[in-house]
XYZ file of C-alpha atoms in Angstrom:
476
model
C 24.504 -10.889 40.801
C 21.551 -11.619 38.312
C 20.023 -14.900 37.887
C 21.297 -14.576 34.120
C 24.526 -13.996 35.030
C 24.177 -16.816 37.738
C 23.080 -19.168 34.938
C 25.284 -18.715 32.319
C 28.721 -18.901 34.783
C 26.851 -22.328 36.234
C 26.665 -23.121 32.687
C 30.364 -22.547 31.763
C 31.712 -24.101 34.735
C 32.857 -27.923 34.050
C 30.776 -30.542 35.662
C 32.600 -33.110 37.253
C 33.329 -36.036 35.290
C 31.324 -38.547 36.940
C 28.490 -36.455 36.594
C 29.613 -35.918 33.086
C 29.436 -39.411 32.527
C 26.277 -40.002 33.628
C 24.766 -37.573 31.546
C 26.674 -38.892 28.444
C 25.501 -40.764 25.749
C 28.006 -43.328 26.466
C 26.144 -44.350 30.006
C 22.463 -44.014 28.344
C 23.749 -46.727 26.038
C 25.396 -49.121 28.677
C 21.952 -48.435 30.804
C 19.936 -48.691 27.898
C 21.937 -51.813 27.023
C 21.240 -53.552 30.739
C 17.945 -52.511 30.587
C 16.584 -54.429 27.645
C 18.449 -57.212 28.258
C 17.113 -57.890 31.883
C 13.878 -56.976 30.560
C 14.481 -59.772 27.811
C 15.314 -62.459 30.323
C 12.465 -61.005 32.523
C 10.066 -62.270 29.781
C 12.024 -65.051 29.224
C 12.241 -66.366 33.376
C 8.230 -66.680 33.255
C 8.541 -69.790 30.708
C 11.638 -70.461 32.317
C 10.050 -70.932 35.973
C 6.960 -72.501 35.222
C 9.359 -75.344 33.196
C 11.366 -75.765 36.183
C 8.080 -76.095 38.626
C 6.682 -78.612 36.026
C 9.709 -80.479 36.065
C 10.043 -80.393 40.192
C 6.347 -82.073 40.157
C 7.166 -84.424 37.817
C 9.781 -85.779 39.506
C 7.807 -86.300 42.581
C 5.386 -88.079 40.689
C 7.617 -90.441 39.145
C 9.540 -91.438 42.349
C 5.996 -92.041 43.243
C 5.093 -93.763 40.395
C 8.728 -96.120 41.017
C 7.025 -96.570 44.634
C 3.837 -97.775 43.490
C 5.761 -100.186 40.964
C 7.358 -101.522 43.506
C 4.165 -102.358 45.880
C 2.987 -104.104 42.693
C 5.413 -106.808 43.212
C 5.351 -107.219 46.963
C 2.754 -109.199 48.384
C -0.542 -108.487 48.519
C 0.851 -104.908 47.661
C 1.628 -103.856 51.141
C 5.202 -103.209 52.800
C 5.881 -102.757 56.257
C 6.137 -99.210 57.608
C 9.770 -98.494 58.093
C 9.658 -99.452 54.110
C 6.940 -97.212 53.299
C 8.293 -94.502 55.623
C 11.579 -94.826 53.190
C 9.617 -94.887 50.279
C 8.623 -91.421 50.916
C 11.524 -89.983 51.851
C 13.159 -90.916 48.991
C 10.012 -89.535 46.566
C 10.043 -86.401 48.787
C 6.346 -86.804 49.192
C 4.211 -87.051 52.195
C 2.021 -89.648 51.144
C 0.828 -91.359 47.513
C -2.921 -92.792 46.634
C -3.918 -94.619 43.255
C -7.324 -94.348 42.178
C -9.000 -97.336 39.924
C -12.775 -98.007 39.107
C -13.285 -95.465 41.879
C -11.792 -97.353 44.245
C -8.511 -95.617 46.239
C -6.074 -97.557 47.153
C -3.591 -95.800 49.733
C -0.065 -97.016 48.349
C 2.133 -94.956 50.866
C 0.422 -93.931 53.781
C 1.318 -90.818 56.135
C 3.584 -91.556 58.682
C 2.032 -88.612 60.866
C -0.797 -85.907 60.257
C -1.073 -83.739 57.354
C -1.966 -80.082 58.408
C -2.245 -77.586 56.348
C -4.275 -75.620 53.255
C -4.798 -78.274 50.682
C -4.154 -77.203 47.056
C -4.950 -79.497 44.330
C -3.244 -79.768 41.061
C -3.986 -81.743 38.044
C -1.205 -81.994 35.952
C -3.215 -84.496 33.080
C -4.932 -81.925 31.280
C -2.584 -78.182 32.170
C -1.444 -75.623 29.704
C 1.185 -73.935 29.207
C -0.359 -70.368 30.258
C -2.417 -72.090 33.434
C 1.427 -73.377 34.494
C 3.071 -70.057 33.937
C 0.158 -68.050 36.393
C 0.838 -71.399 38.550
C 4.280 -70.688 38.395
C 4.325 -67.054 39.237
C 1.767 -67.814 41.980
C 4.241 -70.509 43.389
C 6.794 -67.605 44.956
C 4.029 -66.168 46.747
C 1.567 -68.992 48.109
C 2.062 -69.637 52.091
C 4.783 -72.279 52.964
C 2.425 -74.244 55.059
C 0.268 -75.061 52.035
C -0.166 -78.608 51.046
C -0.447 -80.026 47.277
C -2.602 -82.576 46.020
C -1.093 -83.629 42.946
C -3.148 -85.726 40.346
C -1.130 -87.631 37.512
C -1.097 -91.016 35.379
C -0.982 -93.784 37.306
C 1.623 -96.354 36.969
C -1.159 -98.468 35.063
C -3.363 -97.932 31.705
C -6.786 -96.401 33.956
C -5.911 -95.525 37.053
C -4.655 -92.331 38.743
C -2.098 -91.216 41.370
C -2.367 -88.642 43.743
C 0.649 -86.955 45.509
C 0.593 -84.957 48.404
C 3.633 -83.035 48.940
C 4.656 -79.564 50.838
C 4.667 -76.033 48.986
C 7.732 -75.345 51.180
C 10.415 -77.170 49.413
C 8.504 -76.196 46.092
C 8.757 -72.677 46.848
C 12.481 -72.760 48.307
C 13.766 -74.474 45.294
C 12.270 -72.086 42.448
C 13.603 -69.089 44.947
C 16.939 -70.426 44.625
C 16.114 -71.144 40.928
C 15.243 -67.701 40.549
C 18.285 -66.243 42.217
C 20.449 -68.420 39.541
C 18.686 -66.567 36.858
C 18.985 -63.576 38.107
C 22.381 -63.594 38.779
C 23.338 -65.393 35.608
C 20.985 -62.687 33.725
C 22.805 -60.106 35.356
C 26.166 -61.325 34.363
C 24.816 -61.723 30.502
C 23.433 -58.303 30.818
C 26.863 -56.597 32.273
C 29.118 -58.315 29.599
C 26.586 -57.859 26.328
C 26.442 -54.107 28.142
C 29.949 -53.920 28.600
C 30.616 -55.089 24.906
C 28.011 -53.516 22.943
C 29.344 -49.995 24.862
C 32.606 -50.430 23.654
C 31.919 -51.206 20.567
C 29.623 -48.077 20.269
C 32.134 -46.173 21.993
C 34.813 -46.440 19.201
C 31.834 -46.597 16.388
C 29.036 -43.801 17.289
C 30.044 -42.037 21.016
C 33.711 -40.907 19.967
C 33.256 -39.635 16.542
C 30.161 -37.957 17.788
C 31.808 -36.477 20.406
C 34.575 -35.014 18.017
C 31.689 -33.610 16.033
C 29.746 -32.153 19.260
C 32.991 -30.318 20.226
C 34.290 -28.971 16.781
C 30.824 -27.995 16.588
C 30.948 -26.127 20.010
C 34.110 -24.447 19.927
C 32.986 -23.185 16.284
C 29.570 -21.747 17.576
C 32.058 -20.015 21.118
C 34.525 -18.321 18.481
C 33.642 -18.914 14.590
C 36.449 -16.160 13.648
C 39.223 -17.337 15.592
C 38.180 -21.381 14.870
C 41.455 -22.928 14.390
C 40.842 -26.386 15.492
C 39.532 -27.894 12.141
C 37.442 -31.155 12.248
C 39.230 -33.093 9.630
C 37.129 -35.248 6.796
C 36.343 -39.008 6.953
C 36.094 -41.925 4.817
C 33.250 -43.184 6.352
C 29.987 -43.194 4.222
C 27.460 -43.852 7.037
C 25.234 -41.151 8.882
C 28.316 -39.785 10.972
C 30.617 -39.686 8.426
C 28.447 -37.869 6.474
C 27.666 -35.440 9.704
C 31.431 -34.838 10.457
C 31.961 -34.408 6.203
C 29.369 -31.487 6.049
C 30.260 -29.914 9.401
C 34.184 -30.199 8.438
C 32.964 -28.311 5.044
C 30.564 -25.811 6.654
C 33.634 -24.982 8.830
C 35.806 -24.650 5.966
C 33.510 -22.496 4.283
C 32.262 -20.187 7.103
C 36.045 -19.726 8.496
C 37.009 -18.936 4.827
C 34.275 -16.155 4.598
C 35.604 -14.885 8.306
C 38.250 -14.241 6.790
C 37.617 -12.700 3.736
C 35.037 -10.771 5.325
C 38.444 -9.077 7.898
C 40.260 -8.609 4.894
C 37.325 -6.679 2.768
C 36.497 -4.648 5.881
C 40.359 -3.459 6.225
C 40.212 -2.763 2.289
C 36.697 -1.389 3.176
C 38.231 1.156 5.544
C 41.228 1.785 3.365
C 39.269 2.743 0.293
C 36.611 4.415 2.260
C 39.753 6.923 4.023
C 41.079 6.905 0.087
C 37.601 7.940 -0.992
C 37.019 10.536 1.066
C 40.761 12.295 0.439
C 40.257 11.650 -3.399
C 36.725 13.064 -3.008
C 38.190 16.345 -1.453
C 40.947 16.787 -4.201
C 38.671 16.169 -6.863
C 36.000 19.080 -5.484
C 39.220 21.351 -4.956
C 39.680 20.388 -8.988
C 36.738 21.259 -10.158
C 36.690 24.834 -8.443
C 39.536 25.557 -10.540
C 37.826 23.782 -13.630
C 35.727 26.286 -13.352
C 37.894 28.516 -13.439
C 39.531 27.830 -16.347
C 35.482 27.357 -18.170
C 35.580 31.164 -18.019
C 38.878 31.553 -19.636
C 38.118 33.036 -23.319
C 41.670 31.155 -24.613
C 40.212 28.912 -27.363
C 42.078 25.891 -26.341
C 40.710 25.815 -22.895
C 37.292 26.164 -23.659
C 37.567 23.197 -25.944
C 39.124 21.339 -22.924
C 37.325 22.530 -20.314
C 33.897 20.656 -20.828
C 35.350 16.867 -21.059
C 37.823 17.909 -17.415
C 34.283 18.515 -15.742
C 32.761 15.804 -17.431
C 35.898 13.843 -16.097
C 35.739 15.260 -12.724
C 32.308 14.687 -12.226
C 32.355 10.816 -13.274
C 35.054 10.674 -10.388
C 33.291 12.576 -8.462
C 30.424 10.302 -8.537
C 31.923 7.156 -8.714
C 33.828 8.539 -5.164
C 30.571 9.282 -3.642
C 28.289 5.838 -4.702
C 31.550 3.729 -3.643
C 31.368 5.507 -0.098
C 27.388 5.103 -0.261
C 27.695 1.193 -1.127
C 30.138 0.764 1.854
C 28.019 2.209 4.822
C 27.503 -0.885 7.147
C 23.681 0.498 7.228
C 21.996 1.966 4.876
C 19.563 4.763 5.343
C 16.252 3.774 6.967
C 13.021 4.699 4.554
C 10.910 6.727 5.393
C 7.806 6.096 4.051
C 4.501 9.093 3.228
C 2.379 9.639 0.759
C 4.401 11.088 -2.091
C 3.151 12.159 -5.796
C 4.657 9.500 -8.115
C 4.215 11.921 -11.750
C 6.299 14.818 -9.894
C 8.751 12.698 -8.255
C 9.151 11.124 -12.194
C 9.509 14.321 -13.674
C 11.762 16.156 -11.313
C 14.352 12.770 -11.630
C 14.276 13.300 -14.944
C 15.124 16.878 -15.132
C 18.255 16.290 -12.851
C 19.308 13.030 -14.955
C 18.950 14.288 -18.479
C 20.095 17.940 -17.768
C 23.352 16.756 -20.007
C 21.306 14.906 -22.411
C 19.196 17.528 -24.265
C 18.720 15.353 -27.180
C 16.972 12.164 -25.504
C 12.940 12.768 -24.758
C 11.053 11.875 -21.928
C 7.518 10.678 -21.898
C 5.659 10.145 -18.394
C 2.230 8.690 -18.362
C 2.050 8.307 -14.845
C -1.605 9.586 -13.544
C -0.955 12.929 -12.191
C -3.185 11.959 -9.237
C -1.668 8.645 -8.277
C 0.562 8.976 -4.974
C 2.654 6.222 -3.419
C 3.703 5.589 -0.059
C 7.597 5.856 -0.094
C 10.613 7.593 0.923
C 10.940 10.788 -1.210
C 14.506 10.659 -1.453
C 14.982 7.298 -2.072
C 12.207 7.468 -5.200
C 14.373 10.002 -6.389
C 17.864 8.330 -6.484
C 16.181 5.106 -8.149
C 14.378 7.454 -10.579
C 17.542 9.260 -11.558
C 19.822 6.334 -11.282
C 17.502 4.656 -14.166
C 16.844 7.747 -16.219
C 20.586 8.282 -16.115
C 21.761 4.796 -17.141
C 19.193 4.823 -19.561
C 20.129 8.257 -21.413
C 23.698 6.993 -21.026
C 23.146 3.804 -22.787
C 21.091 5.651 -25.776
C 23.849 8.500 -26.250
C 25.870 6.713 -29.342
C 22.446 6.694 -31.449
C 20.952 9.682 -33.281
C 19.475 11.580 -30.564
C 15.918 12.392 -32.697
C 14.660 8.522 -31.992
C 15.976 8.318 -28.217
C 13.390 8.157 -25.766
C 12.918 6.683 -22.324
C 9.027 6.162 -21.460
C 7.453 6.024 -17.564
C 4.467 3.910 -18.086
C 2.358 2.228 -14.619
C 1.597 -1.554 -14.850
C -0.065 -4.056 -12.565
C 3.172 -5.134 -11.805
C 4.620 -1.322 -10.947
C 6.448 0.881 -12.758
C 8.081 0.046 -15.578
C 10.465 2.968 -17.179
C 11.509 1.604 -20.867
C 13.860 3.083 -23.354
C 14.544 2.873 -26.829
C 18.711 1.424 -26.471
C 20.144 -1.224 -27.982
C 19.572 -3.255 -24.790
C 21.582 -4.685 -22.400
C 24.596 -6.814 -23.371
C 24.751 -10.383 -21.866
C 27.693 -9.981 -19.699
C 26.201 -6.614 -18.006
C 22.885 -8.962 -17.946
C 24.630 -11.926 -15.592
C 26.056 -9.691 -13.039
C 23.368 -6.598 -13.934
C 23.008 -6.317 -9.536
C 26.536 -7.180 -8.765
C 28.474 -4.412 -7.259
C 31.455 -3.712 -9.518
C 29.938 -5.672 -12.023
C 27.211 -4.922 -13.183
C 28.019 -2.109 -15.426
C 27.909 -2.014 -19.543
C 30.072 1.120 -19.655
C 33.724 0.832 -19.492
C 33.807 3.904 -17.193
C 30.902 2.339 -14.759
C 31.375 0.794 -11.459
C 27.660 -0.851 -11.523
C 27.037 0.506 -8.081
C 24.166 2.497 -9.123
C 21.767 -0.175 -10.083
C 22.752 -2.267 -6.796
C 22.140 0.844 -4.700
C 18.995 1.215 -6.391
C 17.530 -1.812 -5.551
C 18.566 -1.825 -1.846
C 17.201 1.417 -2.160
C 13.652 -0.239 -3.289
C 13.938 -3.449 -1.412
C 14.347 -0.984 1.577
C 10.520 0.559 1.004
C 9.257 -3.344 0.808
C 9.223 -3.423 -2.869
C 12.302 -4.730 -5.459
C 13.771 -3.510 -8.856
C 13.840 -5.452 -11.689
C 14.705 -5.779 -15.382
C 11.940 -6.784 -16.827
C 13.296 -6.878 -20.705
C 16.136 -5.926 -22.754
C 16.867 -6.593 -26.659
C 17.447 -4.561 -29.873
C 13.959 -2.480 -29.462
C 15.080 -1.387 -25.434
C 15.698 -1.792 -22.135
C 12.681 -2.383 -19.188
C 13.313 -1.614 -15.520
C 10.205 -2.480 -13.353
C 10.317 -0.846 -9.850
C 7.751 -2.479 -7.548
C 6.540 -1.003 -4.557
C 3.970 -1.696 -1.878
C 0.167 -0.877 -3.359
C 1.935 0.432 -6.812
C -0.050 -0.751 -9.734
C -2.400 -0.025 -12.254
């Protein structure tokens, strides 16, 4: 087995739907969703932590400060040691100093010996960003390290300084942290959880009814039965599923009309050819009867060929017009003047009375299909010589003239009606006689459009008609 064939039965085999689910837009949301808010309170804990260290030192230095008021009112500021030993333990410091005119004044005494890295802080004169990198710094400094803490005193002029342990610092902004996290991480699940539903219902489901209309159209556009029904809603989806739900309309419509035309296509096309058959088995004996010498015969004969050679023709351009393909060009150098001139002998062999001028350059050659030339050239002569027949045949003229812009081939009609002009390359259309189909002009510009170039009408009015045929490196 190819790795094509590999790949594309991997592709149509269902994924499981947890895998599914993961690679739907519904999870990239709910991620998505989780995501921003964590990273939200992410920016938001920094603040968050370094408020909740500030506040942890403060309150150590107010239980000191309460300390230090109270040595102000025992005597000679001194307590005894199991006092002071209590004193600390309730401030949760490890021992408290106050500085005035220089002079220190130990308020609270250690009880045993302070080991440790000292660290000292000065909480007078911090910022907000110094206490947020103090902060951050906090979860990672040693446990053994020891603060110095410098603050007001609990006088106008003097200054306190707190020692205290990083350990219990550090343990309580861990366990603050955790809180956050957690708390965070129940915010984030429920906005998540929330904000997915709601897009669920809003965006993810009527996207998903468009995604698999859309699919099962693109799988089997003929057969599409399953059609996405329009919404009321005015916003980007609605507007999505609206034009898909048309598009599908449209395109399944022209399915079908294109199954019906190609079983008419293949009914006229068998009718064609049988009617094409009878008709050349008609005109055998038509000609026949044109060498009969009864009088009333001969009068007749001329319009049943006429007759049988319009149906005849009209047989043979309707089977032309209904080839899936038409004929490839191909292209060599070919002289434009004879090409001209033998076209015109062919088309206005029944049209004695209507002159033809070409002023082509004898020496100019084209690069183009012979054949195809020829039918466009005949097609245009013809139509042309048809069109002038009801005037007096001495003024009727059709004129091959080369422009910068191609070939133009102009007549002296009474131009174009506007109903044949409106539908003048319309199959069936197209036509200004009541006996045309107006496959001939359509035909004709496949025909040119095949060789790279187009045909055109250039003008039309009371003084003529102008067809310009365009072709790759024709022009004057």
């Amino acid at each position: 087995m190819s790795d094509e064939t590999q790949t594309a039965l991997a592709r149509d085999l269902p994924a499981p739907a947890l895998s599914r689910w993961f690679e739907s837009l519904s999870f990239r949301l709910f991620a998505l969703t989780i995501v921003s808010i964590l990273l939200v309170e992410g920016l938001i804990f920094v603040p968050s932590a370094s408020g909740f260290r500030n506040a942890w030192l403060q309150e150590r230095v107010q239980a000191a400060r309460t300390a230090a008021l109270a040595l102000d009112a025992a005597p000679s500021r001194s307590v005894s040691d199991d006092l002071s030993d209590e004193l600390l333990m309730s401030a949760e410091v490890l021992a408290v100093t106050e500085i005035e005119d220089d002079m220190r004044v130990q308020l609270l005494p250690a009880q045993q010996a302070i080991n440790g890295q000292m660290h000292e802080l000065d909480l007078r004169g911090s910022t907000m960003v110094s206490r947020s990198f103090a902060a951050m710094g906090a979860f990672f400094a040693p446990d053994d390290r020891i603060l110095v803490i410098r603050a007001d005193g609990s006088a106008p002029g003097r200054v306190m300084e707190i020692v205290v342990p990083q350990a219990p610092l550090k343990t309580a902004m861990l366990a603050y942290a955790r809180r956050i996290a957690a708390l965070s991480l129940l915010i984030a699940f429920v906005a998540a959880t929330i904000i997915y539903v709601m897009l669920h219902f809003l965006v993810v489901r009527p996207m998903r009814r468009v995604t698999l209309s859309a699919e099962q159209f693109r799988d089997d556009p003929g057969a599409w039965t399953r059609r996405l029904p329009p919404t009321s809603r005015r916003d980007e989806i609605g507007r999505a599923q609206n034009a898909l739900a048309d598009m599908e309309e449209t395109v399944a419509t022209s399915f079908r009309n294109r199954a019906h035309l190609a079983e008419l296509g293949t009914a006229v096309a068998k009718i064609n050819h049988d009617l094409r058959n009878s008709l050349a088995s008609a005109q055998l004996v038509s000609d026949v009867l044109a060498r009969s010498e009864d009088p009333r015969v001969q009068k007749a004969a001329p319009r049943l060929e006429r007759a049988l050679e319009r149906a005849i023709s009209l047989a043979t351009q309707t089977l032309d017009y209904g080839k899936a393909t038409p004929q490839v060009a191909r292209l060599e150098p070919v002289s434009l003047q004879a090409v001209l001139d033998e076209s015109a002998a062919e088309a206005l062999a029944t049209h004695p009375g209507v002159g033809w001028d070409n002023k082509v350059p004898s020496h100019l050659k084209v690069n183009a299909d012979p054949d195809h030339l020829h039918r466009i050239a005949s097609n245009l002569i013809r139509n042309a010589a048809e069109a002038m027949a009801p005037q007096a045949e001495g003024g009727s003229r059709i004129i091959a003239t080369l422009t910068p812009r191609g070939l133009d081939l102009a007549d002296t009609g009474p131009g174009l009606p506007g109903s044949a002009r409106q539908n003048l390359f319309k199959p069936f259309a197209g036509s200004s006689r009541n006996s045309g189909t107006g496959l001939g002009l359509v035909i004709a510009r496949e025909l040119a459009q095949g060789m790279g170039g187009d045909l055109v009408l250039a003008s039309t009015g009371p003084e003529g008609t102008v067809f310009r045929l365009s072709l790759p490196g024709l022009g004057a």
